[in-house]
Amino acid sequence: MIASIITIGDELLIGQVVNTNATYIAEALNKISVTVKNILTVGDTQEDILQAFIKQFSENDIIISTGGLGPTHDDITKKTICKFFNTELVKNEDVKANVERILALRNMKWTSAADEQTYVPDGCKIIPNKHGTAPGMLFERDNKFFIALPGIPYEMKQMIDEFVLPLFSNFNNGRIILHRTLRTTGIAEAFLSELIGDIDELTKVASLAFLPSPTGVSLRISATSDSYKNVREAIAEVENKIRSKANDYIYGTDDETIEQVLGKLLSERNLTIAVAESCTGGLIANRITNVPGSSKYFERGIVTYSNRSKTDLLGVPENLIIKHGAVSEEVAKAMAAGIREISKTDIGISTTGIAGPTGATPDKPLGLVWIGYADLKNLITKKFLFGDDRVRVKIRSSQAAMELIRRIILKIQI
Amino acid sequence: MIASIITIGDELLIGQVVNTNATYIAEALNKISVTVKNILTVGDTQEDILQAFIKQFSENDIIISTGGLGPTHDDITKKTICKFFNTELVKNEDVKANVERILALRNMKWTSAADEQTYVPDGCKIIPNKHGTAPGMLFERDNKFFIALPGIPYEMKQMIDEFVLPLFSNFNNGRIILHRTLRTTGIAEAFLSELIGDIDELTKVASLAFLPSPTGVSLRISATSDSYKNVREAIAEVENKIRSKANDYIYGTDDETIEQVLGKLLSERNLTIAVAESCTGGLIANRITNVPGSSKYFERGIVTYSNRSKTDLLGVPENLIIKHGAVSEEVAKAMAAGIREISKTDIGISTTGIAGPTGATPDKPLGLVWIGYADLKNLITKKFLFGDDRVRVKIRSSQAAMELIRRIILKIQI
């Protein structure tokens, strides 16, 4: 089946918002072997939306539109759908019940805007919105599917995952496309490519894409065939060949984050952890605590931005900071040992570095970061150079700190 | 002038890569008052690319395409351009010199792939690529402009900034478009719309869009006219009318974040701050320290995920936690007072809540969050309900905590 994604909103056309909705939907449809033929972004203008609906619905089996379903005046998708399907808005009691539920959750009262949300084009099937008031809508015409979803990513994603994917998983015409991503960190794209070697050989079996990001390079393997067995075998063959060369750098697969992988490792081994952050400013704690259940292994985090807080809270000797500077191997070591001691955890981890834009000196450049690691037996430090962009330095440092723990737990060379 | 952006590449259609190129180009064109009518993404298929060129070039004044200009087998944009303009590839000496320069910089030798890069469609004007081997191309036909740029963001951006923007700045037919965004938080879209009221009146002067996100609802005002003066006046008129109704909710403008606004307020007043986080898990500290120069006012952050750490580090009495629970008004208060006292800062802020997915009880639902605030004179708490998604609860809590400080500093009702 062939799909077109239509994303609606002036904010996309003036470059105010990056179109992550289209990426999410495209990825989701590909996972169930629906081919996305094109992605079209149009503004909040009835004529443009209508023309997009007409052209794309005539050329594709599936249309998924997002945006323009809110209660304010610039939300005109519902009216345009009515025009497209030659129908009119009618009140829907299921939608009304959902709007009431959402308003109650938010402790909000009924308004005329809320009332408007309860009207939907006659003849559509409702796609329930768990997290918001705007319902999704499905029309089936001549074995074609038209779906309209709200543009709020959180709401849209739930509806894609729980309604759209199950719907089209059953319509798969025998052609299978699968993808598998191997997530690496701590190695640059060119070196990873060299390490794997003979990429031309691999791509005879399945296609391979290198996707660099601040957290590391992901390797995406894609294969297509007429049976799941063939596709899975092709992907497994390529994965095994890559792992035989670069396994130590692969921390996870598909959508796994290093904080999820780390959480699993710590849980399985009944290990606890505490974090002392300077240059990462709370990012490591924040990422670790994004994982549900992290309270089982994450005991505390301390963001020691001032020198005084390093001394007060972690027991880093004042003269150590004076002698070597706050960004130094010695201070990273003392911070890691200190956080472990006061929190009584199995592992302590620390970061200290120069995130910029100021603070660099001739022998301590922007992006210099020391990471410290302490457990019962080890007190280890590692030095990194992470470039001159403040937020990227923070992201790369947090990734490297968690990767360091993963490697030590798994006894991989650091 | 009206433009269409055509982004080419299978990686966009399978959701492997987010289309940040389109966002960059859209924003750049808008800044010089070129209206982007639509954004179309198609795959590496000659027929699809050609159809996109034909349709969009017939309906718009400017086409900007990115992607498909590399030397590998799936890069077919140049051949498609030849078909579209009924021309053929010819060797270009300027391009050849640039390819030689780039290869020398990278210490690479001449290959057949490099040679292919030196061929361009006959009749095009070359757009130099400072950072790569693939040249950009410009065609002018009947006062319309067709531009093809490489898809590598770093290369494309330089060509947009140094060639495309200067080119069209001069072609601006006197029509000016400007945007201004007012960023609100702590009020839902429907209530904000009601509070502002009479939106039909406002939209006679300038157009207005409501953009909800987990950090709040942004209001985008857009106006167009034949003079900067008129556009600025129209925007100012709408902004003033909105501010007369909803000013207290507006924390910033355009791309400002609340952490930037808060940083400015603290700096100007020489105030220091420390943070004690439970449910936000370090997110507040992380956001505050994303702002360059934050070390001037951010003294420390403590992520007290365990009860013991709340007692050890913040002096929250153990029996207070036993009596009221860790998620309670009393504990939020004790945490805020505690962090302020140990860090000796002007302001202490705290969060404690149930981010989920587990931990809820009948009287303490998922998403229940208490925020505490302490300064020399005040010890304040505020209760929130932020829904059932862990990461969203963290984001909304961090936003509400910073907004609370902003309101107290500016003496706005909380």
Short mmCIF file of C-alpha atoms in Angstrom, two decimals, chain A residues 10-20 23 26-27 30 36-43 48 55 71-75 105 108-109 111-113 131 152 154 179 209 211 220 222 280-283 285-286 289-295 298-306 308-309 312-313 342-344 357 390-391 394, chain B residues 12-20 23 26-27 30 36-43 48 55 179 181 188-191 193-194 199 203 208-212 220 280-283 285-286 289-295 298-306 308-309 312-313 342-344 356-357 385 388-392 394:
data_model
loop_
_atom_site.label_atom_id
_atom_site.label_comp_id
_atom_site.label_asym_id
_atom_site.label_seq_id
_atom_site.Cartn_x
_atom_site.Cartn_y
_atom_site.Cartn_z
CA ASP A 10 1.64 27.75 8.75
CA GLU A 11 4.18 27.18 11.52
CA LEU A 12 5.82 24.54 9.31
CA LEU A 13 5.93 26.80 6.26
CA ILE A 14 7.60 29.67 8.07
CA GLY A 15 10.19 27.38 9.62
CA GLN A 16 9.03 27.87 13.19
CA VAL A 17 8.53 24.20 13.89
CA VAL A 18 10.51 21.22 12.60
CA ASN A 19 8.24 18.64 11.01
CA THR A 20 8.94 15.74 13.37
CA THR A 23 9.15 11.66 10.38
CA ALA A 26 6.80 7.81 7.97
CA GLU A 27 8.87 5.62 10.25
CA ASN A 30 7.55 1.80 7.04
CA VAL A 36 5.32 6.49 1.93
CA LYS A 37 5.21 8.01 -1.56
CA ASN A 38 5.50 11.62 -0.51
CA ILE A 39 5.13 14.11 2.32
CA LEU A 40 3.35 17.37 1.64
CA THR A 41 3.21 20.36 3.93
CA VAL A 42 0.57 23.03 3.32
CA GLY A 43 -0.56 26.07 5.28
CA ASP A 48 -4.42 24.54 -0.34
CA LYS A 55 -4.51 15.17 -5.53
CA PRO A 71 -10.54 24.66 18.76
CA THR A 72 -9.19 28.02 17.57
CA HIS A 73 -10.06 30.01 14.47
CA ASP A 74 -7.02 28.91 12.43
CA ASP A 75 -7.98 25.25 12.73
CA LEU A 105 -8.52 15.58 34.37
CA MET A 108 -11.14 22.80 33.57
CA LYS A 109 -14.72 23.89 32.88
CA THR A 111 -16.38 26.25 27.13
CA SER A 112 -17.67 26.99 23.65
CA ALA A 113 -14.27 25.89 22.36
CA HIS A 131 -4.43 12.59 25.68
CA ILE A 152 0.14 17.80 18.78
CA TYR A 154 2.01 13.49 21.91
CA HIS A 179 14.54 -2.17 9.38
CA ALA A 209 22.75 3.69 6.27
CA LEU A 211 23.20 8.12 10.74
CA ARG A 220 20.32 1.23 9.92
CA SER A 222 16.93 -2.38 5.77
CA THR A 280 26.52 18.45 32.31
CA GLY A 281 24.40 20.52 34.70
CA GLY A 282 21.84 17.84 35.56
CA LEU A 283 21.51 16.29 32.12
CA ALA A 285 20.32 12.76 36.15
CA ASN A 286 17.56 13.99 33.86
CA THR A 289 15.26 9.57 35.45
CA ASN A 290 13.45 9.68 32.09
CA VAL A 291 13.39 5.89 32.35
CA PRO A 292 10.34 4.52 34.22
CA GLY A 293 11.42 2.63 37.34
CA SER A 294 14.74 4.47 37.63
CA SER A 295 14.04 5.24 41.28
CA PHE A 298 19.13 6.04 40.94
CA GLU A 299 19.70 7.27 44.47
CA ARG A 300 20.58 10.93 44.01
CA GLY A 301 22.22 13.46 41.73
CA ILE A 302 24.11 16.57 42.67
CA VAL A 303 24.78 19.44 40.30
CA THR A 304 27.80 21.19 41.77
CA TYR A 305 28.03 24.29 39.63
CA SER A 306 29.95 26.36 42.19
CA ARG A 308 31.80 25.78 47.14
CA SER A 309 29.15 23.17 46.39
CA ASP A 312 30.42 21.28 50.77
CA LEU A 313 28.54 18.41 49.20
CA ILE A 342 27.95 10.24 50.64
CA SER A 343 25.20 8.44 48.74
CA LYS A 344 26.38 4.95 49.76
CA PRO A 357 31.13 29.68 25.39
CA ARG A 390 27.52 24.28 24.81
CA VAL A 391 24.48 22.01 24.48
CA LYS A 394 26.53 18.51 27.52
CA LEU B 12 13.01 11.30 4.56
CA LEU B 13 10.18 9.03 3.41
CA ILE B 14 11.12 6.17 5.70
CA GLY B 15 11.46 8.47 8.68
CA GLN B 16 15.17 7.92 9.06
CA VAL B 17 16.03 11.60 9.00
CA VAL B 18 14.04 14.58 10.28
CA ASN B 19 13.57 17.19 7.56
CA THR B 20 15.45 20.05 9.18
CA THR B 23 12.67 24.15 8.18
CA ALA B 26 11.47 28.04 5.09
CA GLU B 27 12.69 30.21 7.93
CA ASN B 30 10.31 34.03 5.39
CA VAL B 36 6.59 29.39 1.26
CA LYS B 37 3.43 27.93 -0.27
CA ASN B 38 4.25 24.31 0.39
CA ILE B 39 6.96 21.79 1.18
CA LEU B 40 7.04 18.55 -0.76
CA THR B 41 9.18 15.52 0.01
CA VAL B 42 9.66 12.87 -2.66
CA GLY B 43 11.90 9.83 -2.94
CA ASP B 48 8.31 11.46 -8.76
CA LYS B 55 3.66 20.90 -10.83
CA HIS B 179 6.15 37.43 12.28
CA THR B 181 5.64 35.15 18.58
CA ALA B 188 -4.60 26.14 28.03
CA GLU B 189 -5.23 27.07 24.39
CA ALA B 190 -9.00 27.36 24.78
CA PHE B 191 -8.78 29.59 27.88
CA SER B 193 -8.38 32.21 23.26
CA GLU B 194 -11.31 33.14 25.51
CA ILE B 199 -10.10 37.28 17.76
CA THR B 203 -7.31 39.06 12.63
CA LEU B 208 -2.89 34.98 14.53
CA ALA B 209 -1.99 31.35 15.20
CA PHE B 210 -2.15 29.36 18.43
CA LEU B 211 0.72 26.85 18.81
CA PRO B 212 0.37 24.53 21.82
CA ARG B 220 2.21 33.87 16.40
CA THR B 280 11.82 16.50 37.59
CA GLY B 281 14.98 14.44 38.13
CA GLY B 282 17.51 17.12 37.14
CA LEU B 283 15.56 18.64 34.25
CA ALA B 285 19.03 22.19 36.56
CA ASN B 286 19.71 20.94 33.05
CA THR B 289 22.49 25.37 32.78
CA ASN B 290 21.75 25.24 29.04
CA VAL B 291 21.93 29.03 29.17
CA PRO B 292 25.46 30.41 28.67
CA GLY B 293 26.61 32.33 31.74
CA SER B 294 24.23 30.49 34.10
CA SER B 295 27.11 29.73 36.48
CA PHE B 298 22.96 28.94 39.45
CA GLU B 299 24.76 27.74 42.56
CA ARG B 300 23.79 24.07 42.77
CA GLY B 301 21.09 21.54 42.09
CA ILE B 302 20.24 18.43 44.04
CA VAL B 303 18.23 15.55 42.67
CA THR B 304 16.83 13.82 45.74
CA TYR B 305 15.31 10.72 44.26
CA SER B 306 15.46 8.66 47.47
CA ARG B 308 17.19 9.28 52.48
CA SER B 309 18.74 11.87 50.18
CA ASP B 312 20.53 13.81 54.35
CA LEU B 313 20.97 16.66 51.91
CA ILE B 342 22.31 24.83 52.58
CA SER B 343 23.23 26.61 49.37
CA LYS B 344 22.93 30.10 50.87
CA GLY B 356 4.57 7.67 36.70
CA PRO B 357 3.90 5.22 35.26
CA LEU B 385 -1.95 18.06 37.79
CA ASP B 388 0.00 10.63 32.88
CA ASP B 389 3.08 10.76 30.65
CA ARG B 390 6.36 10.61 32.53
CA VAL B 391 8.49 12.85 30.32
CA ARG B 392 5.67 15.38 29.83
CA LYS B 394 8.81 16.40 33.93
#
